[in-house]
XYZ file of C-alpha atoms in Angstrom:
616
model
C 69.349 157.976 129.430
C 68.910 160.145 132.512
C 70.206 163.584 131.627
C 70.861 166.108 134.408
C 71.032 169.757 133.469
C 74.797 169.883 134.048
C 77.096 168.272 131.487
C 79.615 166.581 133.821
C 78.901 163.273 135.419
C 80.831 161.455 138.129
C 81.621 157.764 137.950
C 81.891 155.539 141.053
C 84.034 152.472 141.502
C 82.749 149.100 142.616
C 83.169 150.005 146.287
C 80.961 153.056 145.904
C 83.829 155.525 146.340
C 83.725 158.553 144.115
C 86.466 158.398 141.522
C 88.531 161.431 140.683
C 87.914 160.949 136.976
C 85.189 163.108 135.433
C 83.819 162.790 131.929
C 83.293 166.280 130.580
C 80.816 166.559 127.694
C 81.264 170.291 127.230
C 82.049 171.140 123.607
C 81.335 167.560 122.521
C 78.445 166.117 120.520
C 76.889 164.946 123.791
C 76.442 168.596 124.755
C 74.429 169.115 121.563
C 72.213 166.171 122.498
C 71.691 167.486 126.018
C 70.726 170.931 124.747
C 67.961 169.334 122.674
C 66.644 167.515 125.742
C 66.535 170.526 128.025
C 63.509 172.838 127.980
C 63.990 176.152 126.207
C 65.633 178.747 128.496
C 65.811 176.086 131.216
C 68.872 177.583 132.894
C 66.836 180.667 133.745
C 64.061 178.696 135.399
C 65.999 177.939 138.584
C 68.119 180.397 140.535
C 71.045 177.980 140.760
C 70.787 176.930 137.114
C 70.249 173.265 138.034
C 67.111 171.337 137.147
C 65.816 167.920 138.150
C 66.926 165.050 135.940
C 65.208 164.605 132.574
C 64.441 161.071 131.459
C 64.545 160.259 127.751
C 65.401 157.418 125.408
C 68.156 158.471 123.028
C 69.491 156.336 120.195
C 73.000 157.386 119.207
C 73.757 156.412 115.605
C 77.211 155.022 114.842
C 78.678 154.701 111.346
C 79.275 151.073 110.250
C 82.813 151.917 109.058
C 85.182 154.828 108.414
C 83.666 157.280 106.028
C 81.586 160.256 105.007
C 77.826 160.694 104.782
C 76.540 160.241 101.223
C 74.816 163.603 101.687
C 75.023 165.882 104.688
C 71.332 165.667 105.549
C 70.838 161.979 104.810
C 69.592 161.264 108.345
C 66.992 164.038 108.185
C 65.899 162.842 104.756
C 65.505 159.181 105.707
C 64.010 159.715 109.173
C 61.418 162.201 107.908
C 58.035 161.734 109.624
C 59.182 158.677 111.566
C 56.530 157.607 114.067
C 59.275 156.793 116.577
C 61.379 159.944 116.536
C 60.626 163.180 118.369
C 63.858 164.944 117.398
C 66.862 164.162 115.233
C 70.060 165.716 116.564
C 72.627 166.116 113.797
C 76.375 166.274 114.233
C 77.480 169.923 113.955
C 79.890 168.992 111.125
C 78.015 166.447 108.982
C 80.537 166.724 106.144
C 83.472 165.543 108.264
C 85.120 162.131 108.418
C 83.485 159.767 110.898
C 86.092 157.247 112.115
C 85.459 153.579 112.650
C 83.767 152.941 116.006
C 85.998 149.926 116.655
C 89.379 150.963 118.179
C 92.377 148.705 117.441
C 92.842 147.788 121.108
C 89.157 147.033 121.567
C 88.844 149.726 124.231
C 87.027 153.013 124.139
C 84.871 155.363 126.124
C 81.644 157.218 125.497
C 83.214 160.410 124.202
C 85.537 158.643 121.763
C 82.590 156.582 120.543
C 80.646 159.764 119.848
C 83.297 160.763 117.309
C 81.792 158.023 115.141
C 78.259 159.365 115.493
C 76.655 161.499 112.761
C 73.512 161.960 114.813
C 71.186 160.862 117.575
C 67.475 160.139 117.735
C 65.346 161.209 120.680
C 62.354 158.886 120.988
C 58.851 160.268 121.162
C 57.709 160.492 124.804
C 54.428 158.797 123.895
C 56.353 155.805 122.531
C 58.414 155.581 125.708
C 55.334 155.825 127.913
C 53.556 153.071 125.980
C 56.469 150.641 125.579
C 59.143 151.616 128.109
C 62.555 150.287 127.159
C 60.794 148.310 124.406
C 60.645 151.578 122.463
C 64.260 150.883 121.493
C 63.170 147.725 119.661
C 60.576 149.685 117.700
C 63.129 152.366 116.880
C 65.684 149.745 115.812
C 63.148 148.233 113.435
C 62.333 151.660 112.008
C 66.030 152.418 111.547
C 66.572 149.104 109.785
C 63.764 149.894 107.349
C 65.075 153.396 106.659
C 68.870 153.051 106.661
C 69.473 149.664 105.016
C 71.610 151.019 102.191
C 75.124 152.406 101.668
C 74.683 155.741 103.414
C 78.346 156.006 104.476
C 80.994 156.402 101.754
C 84.613 155.260 102.215
C 85.917 158.241 100.187
C 84.811 161.853 100.493
C 82.873 162.954 97.399
C 84.752 165.667 95.504
C 83.350 169.184 95.455
C 81.465 169.824 92.219
C 80.039 172.860 90.463
C 76.952 172.662 88.279
C 75.330 175.266 86.049
C 71.534 175.224 86.370
C 69.617 176.591 83.393
C 66.536 178.437 84.634
C 66.268 179.555 88.252
C 62.476 179.103 88.165
C 60.084 181.629 89.721
C 59.707 183.049 93.204
C 56.352 181.733 94.414
C 55.924 183.650 97.640
C 58.256 186.423 98.788
C 56.698 186.372 102.278
C 57.941 182.806 102.871
C 60.810 182.740 100.332
C 59.100 179.831 98.600
C 60.639 179.328 95.159
C 60.528 176.846 92.307
C 64.084 175.525 92.670
C 63.926 174.847 96.406
C 64.068 171.057 96.105
C 66.985 170.880 93.642
C 69.000 173.583 95.409
C 68.519 172.005 98.851
C 69.712 168.727 97.359
C 72.757 170.378 95.780
C 73.853 171.890 99.103
C 73.453 168.546 100.863
C 75.465 166.785 98.147
C 78.305 169.318 98.257
C 77.501 170.680 94.791
C 77.829 174.404 94.102
C 75.136 175.926 91.886
C 75.549 178.667 89.296
C 72.209 179.836 87.888
C 71.808 180.918 84.265
C 68.691 182.981 83.677
C 67.373 186.218 82.233
C 68.566 189.603 83.494
C 66.398 190.792 86.369
C 65.553 187.296 87.642
C 64.801 187.386 91.373
C 67.957 185.387 92.237
C 70.036 188.249 90.902
C 68.755 190.478 93.706
C 70.994 190.798 96.809
C 68.336 189.553 99.238
C 68.165 186.221 97.394
C 71.848 185.789 96.543
C 72.237 183.182 99.298
C 70.052 180.737 97.363
C 72.809 179.944 94.863
C 76.585 180.238 94.548
C 76.550 182.428 91.474
C 74.248 183.999 88.904
C 74.960 184.732 85.243
C 72.480 186.786 83.255
C 71.804 185.341 79.803
C 69.400 186.187 77.003
C 66.986 183.246 77.500
C 65.023 183.716 74.279
C 64.284 180.185 73.085
C 65.847 180.120 69.634
C 68.529 178.193 67.748
C 71.296 180.280 69.348
C 70.333 179.702 72.995
C 72.548 176.585 73.452
C 75.535 178.602 72.197
C 74.756 181.506 74.542
C 74.518 179.145 77.515
C 77.755 177.365 76.613
C 79.573 180.660 76.108
C 78.350 181.974 79.482
C 80.126 179.199 81.405
C 82.956 178.232 79.071
C 85.580 180.078 81.109
C 84.390 178.588 84.397
C 85.295 175.241 85.894
C 81.948 173.501 85.889
C 81.343 169.772 86.127
C 77.881 169.676 84.595
C 74.998 171.672 83.189
C 71.406 170.780 84.017
C 67.856 172.105 84.065
C 64.715 171.350 86.033
C 62.512 173.409 83.694
C 60.732 171.635 80.858
C 61.165 174.472 78.360
C 64.969 174.274 78.622
C 65.509 170.493 78.542
C 66.448 170.267 74.859
C 68.466 173.482 74.943
C 70.439 172.351 78.001
C 71.275 168.989 76.415
C 72.627 170.795 73.355
C 74.681 173.141 75.552
C 76.106 170.151 77.451
C 77.127 168.539 74.170
C 78.854 171.766 73.071
C 80.788 171.834 76.364
C 81.649 168.131 76.314
C 79.702 167.549 79.536
C 77.463 164.662 80.570
C 74.107 164.437 78.808
C 71.815 161.826 77.397
C 71.785 161.783 73.569
C 70.331 165.028 72.245
C 68.362 163.141 69.598
C 66.747 160.994 72.318
C 65.729 164.072 74.304
C 64.293 165.709 71.182
C 62.340 162.523 70.418
C 60.918 162.425 73.949
C 59.838 166.052 74.017
C 58.121 166.045 70.631
C 55.060 163.844 70.940
C 54.853 162.978 67.238
C 58.505 161.877 67.291
C 57.808 159.711 70.347
C 54.940 158.026 68.509
C 57.145 157.273 65.493
C 59.923 155.870 67.675
C 57.647 153.554 69.665
C 55.235 152.615 66.849
C 52.585 151.304 69.272
C 50.103 148.787 67.820
C 46.386 149.606 67.681
C 47.080 153.319 68.069
C 46.064 155.765 65.363
C 48.488 158.672 65.056
C 48.578 161.557 62.584
C 50.616 164.776 62.611
C 49.128 167.848 60.933
C 50.374 171.397 60.516
C 47.018 173.178 60.498
C 43.266 172.661 60.512
C 43.362 173.076 56.725
C 45.072 169.678 56.480
C 41.682 168.105 57.245
C 40.616 169.170 53.735
C 43.879 168.189 52.077
C 43.745 165.472 49.468
C 46.956 164.066 50.945
C 45.185 163.258 54.248
C 41.642 162.597 53.003
C 41.746 158.796 53.168
C 43.408 158.850 56.604
C 40.891 161.369 57.969
C 37.969 159.323 56.689
C 39.323 156.179 58.348
C 39.808 157.680 61.805
C 37.967 155.992 64.657
C 36.678 158.204 67.449
C 37.090 159.300 70.201
C 40.443 160.920 69.461
C 42.808 163.212 71.324
C 44.237 166.373 69.777
C 47.360 167.921 71.307
C 50.311 170.181 70.455
C 53.346 168.183 69.324
C 55.341 170.107 71.905
C 53.594 171.424 74.970
C 53.266 171.206 78.732
C 50.702 171.037 81.538
C 48.017 169.548 79.238
C 47.589 172.926 77.526
C 45.513 172.566 74.383
C 44.866 168.832 74.809
C 41.293 168.035 73.713
C 39.116 164.957 73.313
C 36.967 164.927 70.164
C 34.107 162.637 69.149
C 33.700 163.524 65.478
C 35.045 165.470 62.522
C 33.406 168.764 63.492
C 34.918 168.634 67.000
C 38.264 167.648 65.482
C 38.211 170.734 63.291
C 37.130 172.871 66.245
C 39.974 171.571 68.431
C 42.649 172.140 65.773
C 41.362 175.643 65.106
C 41.449 176.387 68.840
C 45.091 175.272 69.087
C 45.985 177.571 66.198
C 44.123 180.478 67.777
C 45.899 179.928 71.111
C 49.351 179.843 69.505
C 49.935 176.155 70.296
C 50.410 174.855 66.742
C 53.957 176.167 66.163
C 55.542 172.695 66.249
C 52.619 170.879 64.634
C 49.603 169.102 66.114
C 49.079 165.423 66.858
C 45.849 163.478 66.403
C 45.777 160.083 68.104
C 43.536 157.452 69.639
C 41.969 158.257 73.004
C 42.925 155.442 75.374
C 40.317 154.747 78.013
C 41.536 153.213 81.241
C 43.448 154.200 84.379
C 46.189 156.785 83.897
C 49.426 156.670 85.844
C 52.506 158.797 86.340
C 55.785 156.929 86.775
C 59.053 158.320 88.097
C 61.902 156.132 86.884
C 65.619 156.271 87.696
C 67.930 154.564 85.186
C 71.631 153.831 85.433
C 73.434 151.975 82.649
C 70.025 151.088 81.259
C 68.816 149.381 84.443
C 65.831 150.516 86.496
C 67.125 151.346 89.986
C 63.932 153.003 91.214
C 60.352 153.300 90.033
C 57.323 154.907 91.620
C 53.872 154.449 90.089
C 51.214 156.997 91.000
C 47.510 156.914 90.157
C 46.548 160.020 88.175
C 42.834 160.469 88.817
C 40.301 161.216 86.042
C 39.915 164.727 84.671
C 36.841 166.380 83.168
C 37.847 165.310 79.637
C 37.681 161.638 80.683
C 33.909 161.821 81.162
C 31.861 159.935 78.568
C 29.976 163.125 77.692
C 33.070 165.377 77.635
C 33.216 168.143 75.044
C 36.060 170.082 73.440
C 35.743 172.585 76.290
C 36.728 169.989 78.897
C 40.311 169.698 80.111
C 42.930 167.004 80.635
C 44.399 169.014 83.519
C 45.370 166.900 86.521
C 43.190 166.736 89.620
C 44.766 164.566 92.310
C 47.586 162.012 92.241
C 47.792 159.227 94.816
C 50.820 157.065 95.577
C 51.351 154.160 95.708
C 49.116 152.894 92.934
C 46.309 150.491 93.747
C 46.542 148.720 90.392
C 46.987 144.940 90.739
C 50.547 143.669 91.005
C 50.544 142.047 87.567
C 49.572 145.336 85.945
C 52.279 147.149 87.902
C 54.842 144.671 86.589
C 53.484 145.134 83.072
C 53.901 148.903 83.447
C 57.457 148.601 84.735
C 58.516 146.332 81.887
C 56.763 148.306 79.154
C 57.923 151.757 80.291
C 61.489 150.516 80.800
C 61.570 149.135 77.263
C 60.135 152.377 75.890
C 62.883 154.439 77.534
C 65.561 152.140 76.136
C 63.983 152.185 72.682
C 64.073 155.982 72.608
C 67.770 155.780 73.532
C 67.964 156.627 77.229
C 70.449 154.978 79.584
C 70.910 157.254 82.613
C 68.888 159.780 84.562
C 65.472 160.477 86.036
C 62.362 160.348 83.850
C 58.779 161.378 84.475
C 56.562 159.192 82.300
C 52.794 159.192 81.767
C 50.838 156.189 80.529
C 47.438 154.506 80.485
C 46.333 150.894 80.753
C 43.676 149.741 78.336
C 41.541 146.780 79.495
C 42.729 147.058 83.091
C 41.075 144.929 85.755
C 40.359 148.213 87.555
C 38.257 151.259 86.788
C 37.296 154.433 88.615
C 34.023 154.086 90.494
C 32.082 156.201 92.957
C 31.915 154.234 96.206
C 29.957 156.001 98.957
C 30.775 159.418 97.555
C 34.500 158.822 96.975
C 35.825 158.123 93.469
C 38.694 155.625 93.425
C 39.970 152.601 91.564
C 37.899 149.477 92.086
C 37.631 146.110 90.394
C 35.501 146.225 87.268
C 32.006 144.805 87.519
C 32.418 142.980 84.211
C 35.453 141.156 82.893
C 37.814 143.158 80.687
C 37.288 142.575 76.956
C 40.982 141.820 76.490
C 44.330 141.536 78.210
C 45.748 144.710 79.784
C 47.902 146.821 77.449
C 50.181 149.738 78.323
C 50.075 152.876 76.180
C 52.736 155.465 76.856
C 51.411 159.030 76.676
C 54.646 160.980 77.033
C 58.221 160.922 78.316
C 59.719 163.852 80.198
C 63.510 163.594 80.325
C 63.660 165.280 83.728
C 62.365 164.785 87.278
C 58.705 165.607 87.940
C 57.526 169.005 89.126
C 58.436 170.386 92.527
C 55.252 169.142 94.193
C 55.630 165.572 92.927
C 59.336 165.487 93.801
C 58.613 166.468 97.413
C 55.910 163.787 97.575
C 58.357 161.069 96.477
C 61.025 162.313 98.870
C 58.722 162.113 101.896
C 56.879 158.920 100.996
C 59.803 156.831 99.680
C 62.904 158.595 101.014
C 64.180 159.047 97.433
C 65.175 162.534 96.265
C 64.613 162.596 92.496
C 66.202 166.036 92.098
C 69.344 164.834 93.887
C 69.525 161.842 91.554
C 69.401 164.086 88.494
C 72.221 166.222 89.909
C 74.316 163.105 90.543
C 73.679 161.875 87.007
C 74.791 165.261 85.709
C 78.210 164.904 87.406
C 78.477 161.155 86.634
C 78.423 160.083 90.294
C 77.065 156.576 89.759
C 77.957 155.329 93.227
C 75.836 157.831 95.091
C 73.132 157.658 92.420
C 72.720 153.905 92.977
C 72.849 154.197 96.773
C 70.229 156.921 96.942
C 67.837 155.125 94.593
C 67.035 152.760 97.465
C 63.585 153.439 98.937
C 62.623 152.432 102.454
C 62.447 148.660 102.907
C 58.700 149.085 103.382
C 58.754 150.980 100.027
C 56.471 153.854 101.025
C 55.682 154.907 104.588
C 52.107 155.983 103.844
C 49.510 156.789 101.202
C 50.283 160.219 99.799
C 48.029 162.478 97.737
C 49.202 165.453 95.723
C 46.135 167.702 95.760
C 46.361 170.305 92.999
C 44.268 173.436 93.456
C 43.150 174.933 90.126
C 42.494 178.569 89.311
C 38.756 177.964 89.060
C 37.649 181.339 87.690
C 38.955 184.578 86.215
C 40.426 187.489 88.174
C 41.298 185.787 91.454
C 43.455 187.847 93.797
C 45.894 185.465 95.460
C 45.540 185.970 99.233
C 48.573 186.247 101.481
C 48.878 183.220 103.759
C 46.465 181.279 101.542
C 47.553 177.787 102.609
C 47.452 178.693 106.309
C 43.973 180.167 105.925
C 42.727 176.981 104.269
C 44.180 174.705 106.947
C 42.835 176.932 109.733
C 39.359 176.024 108.486
C 40.251 172.302 108.593
C 41.950 171.841 111.983
C 41.197 168.112 112.093
C 42.822 167.535 108.685
C 45.752 169.946 109.058
C 48.013 167.410 110.884
C 47.808 165.181 107.804
C 49.059 167.890 105.425
C 52.841 167.624 105.377
C 53.547 170.326 102.799
C 51.518 173.100 101.168
C 52.728 175.796 98.831
C 51.512 178.511 96.491
C 52.518 178.542 92.830
C 51.678 182.248 92.479
C 52.826 185.355 94.320
C 50.358 186.704 96.939
C 48.598 189.790 95.658
C 48.752 188.691 92.014
C 45.510 188.644 90.016
C 45.277 185.352 88.119
C 43.010 183.728 85.543
C 43.100 180.258 83.925
C 44.729 180.737 80.492
C 44.428 178.008 77.852
C 42.789 175.479 80.155
C 43.632 174.532 83.732
C 46.360 176.337 85.631
C 47.177 175.634 89.262
C 47.329 178.049 92.154
C 48.715 175.791 94.888
C 49.248 172.230 96.034
C 48.737 170.357 99.297
C 50.524 167.079 100.071
C 48.356 164.850 102.270
C 49.188 161.535 103.951
C 47.483 158.684 105.762
C 49.092 155.654 107.381
C 45.788 153.810 107.733
C 43.595 154.178 104.654
C 43.934 155.439 101.083
C 40.347 156.637 101.323
C 41.403 159.113 104.036
C 43.616 161.136 101.685
C 40.836 161.321 99.097
C 38.329 162.554 101.660
C 40.764 165.298 102.676
C 41.318 166.148 98.996
C 37.621 166.791 98.376
C 37.396 168.934 101.503
C 40.497 170.868 100.476
C 39.050 171.618 97.045
C 35.884 173.097 98.501
C 37.656 174.980 101.282
C 40.144 176.490 98.825
C 37.293 177.753 96.657
C 35.572 179.242 99.680
C 38.726 181.092 100.739
C 39.396 182.356 97.209
C 35.784 183.464 96.787
C 35.713 185.217 100.162
C 33.062 182.965 101.689
């Protein structure tokens, strides 16, 4: 497309005579496209306001039939980080009806055709220079891989209102980075209004942040038996279509509130089972897995447990029956360490709901994000969760199970991936789940793979010796919610699947859009992605302003491969690692060529982050 800097063009007839008919693009979508092609402030660069022609390849997208976009930003979401696209130009009214591009009389012109266009793609100049008009073929292939699903709906989705329990924290007031950014962005794109329920004085109650949600109701958020009633009462007089949370501490409470209001929820008893680790163990009854619930360290001396304690085979894992972020989870190698670990949990206030003692499963650990509808798996992502300090053979009670780095997609062999999918699916059904998004953690005993140090980089590699048995899947825990913000953004960019959006759609029982938006790219994932978690490595760290930018400024060669970075703590805060590992920030890293690349960047990031935090 040759685009002059004026918006009118003149057509000529076959004899070369200028026709009197002009096609005026002013006020039309074509004007929006042209504005994106012109240099900034271009009309001021020439005295007459006219510039030489600009040459560009532009792909105008046309809807396949009458309808509405499944979400207003679906093109931005699915074309994210495309190697072919320089700019995506969206229609100024993405929520409007896009008519069929095929007129009844078979005739039409450019401007009428543009009424059926939700957007246009401007090809990267480098692609055009390398391939000429052949760049269109590459772009067509990319589009096919990214938009081969039902992204246009025949009927406009109704407007919905959802109550969200827990607004989550403000991470960085200088950038307005906050813990609900992913879910709230998804809600706006889906046409869902959000009313936040949280404690009085929450940052979203302040005028400068009121634009982040459609309403805020202050509620006493003390976690007690009356909280579900307080939440239900807060919204009972409003017309809401669902109630949901993205915060682990409110999952059970929110399910109970939904049941009180007669709104969509998975069975409360299933959610309780999933979020109490001892209840999960009883429900699944895994073979070859020792499991014992105790109330206190004194139970080790109880006559009731004496025979069980004596028969335990080490190493074991000790953990709170209800907890989060691996707080209090310890590996023990004998009775004295077992007693020490239980005593530590009591001292740290982590024994309120009981403590679980179970077999330590050696082998690769994975995180799986699973989307279910009517009991069927519509999407699954398996991520390798790399070893932590507690996985070392010489680990002590002081070592942690806190996460280090997570890499997607997994490099486990295909047969083990299929085993994981089948086993985890059956576990979810056995606990009683049918619909929603679940973040599940598991390990594979006797895997063909193990973590090895190869030329200074630790990664999964084929075992030197044959496995002693067939691979077995052991579920660690089920979270009846999407993963954390960092993991959700990773899945969105790598697979084109927005897990937070899916949970919102499940909440309002929109199965059609849920199924459509479970479809990943045809090439599954567009690159290797690593979620690099930065721990608070010592006490009394002052969080620097612009921390992520300062880190990347020291790694200019790696910075282009970091597609998102964010603090978890407010700049200026003084932080220490309570009860094990806590995280300060995350960096999402990608590579289209080699999984090893993202791991190399991870190790450099870890050291650079420490240097910045320590003032080196």
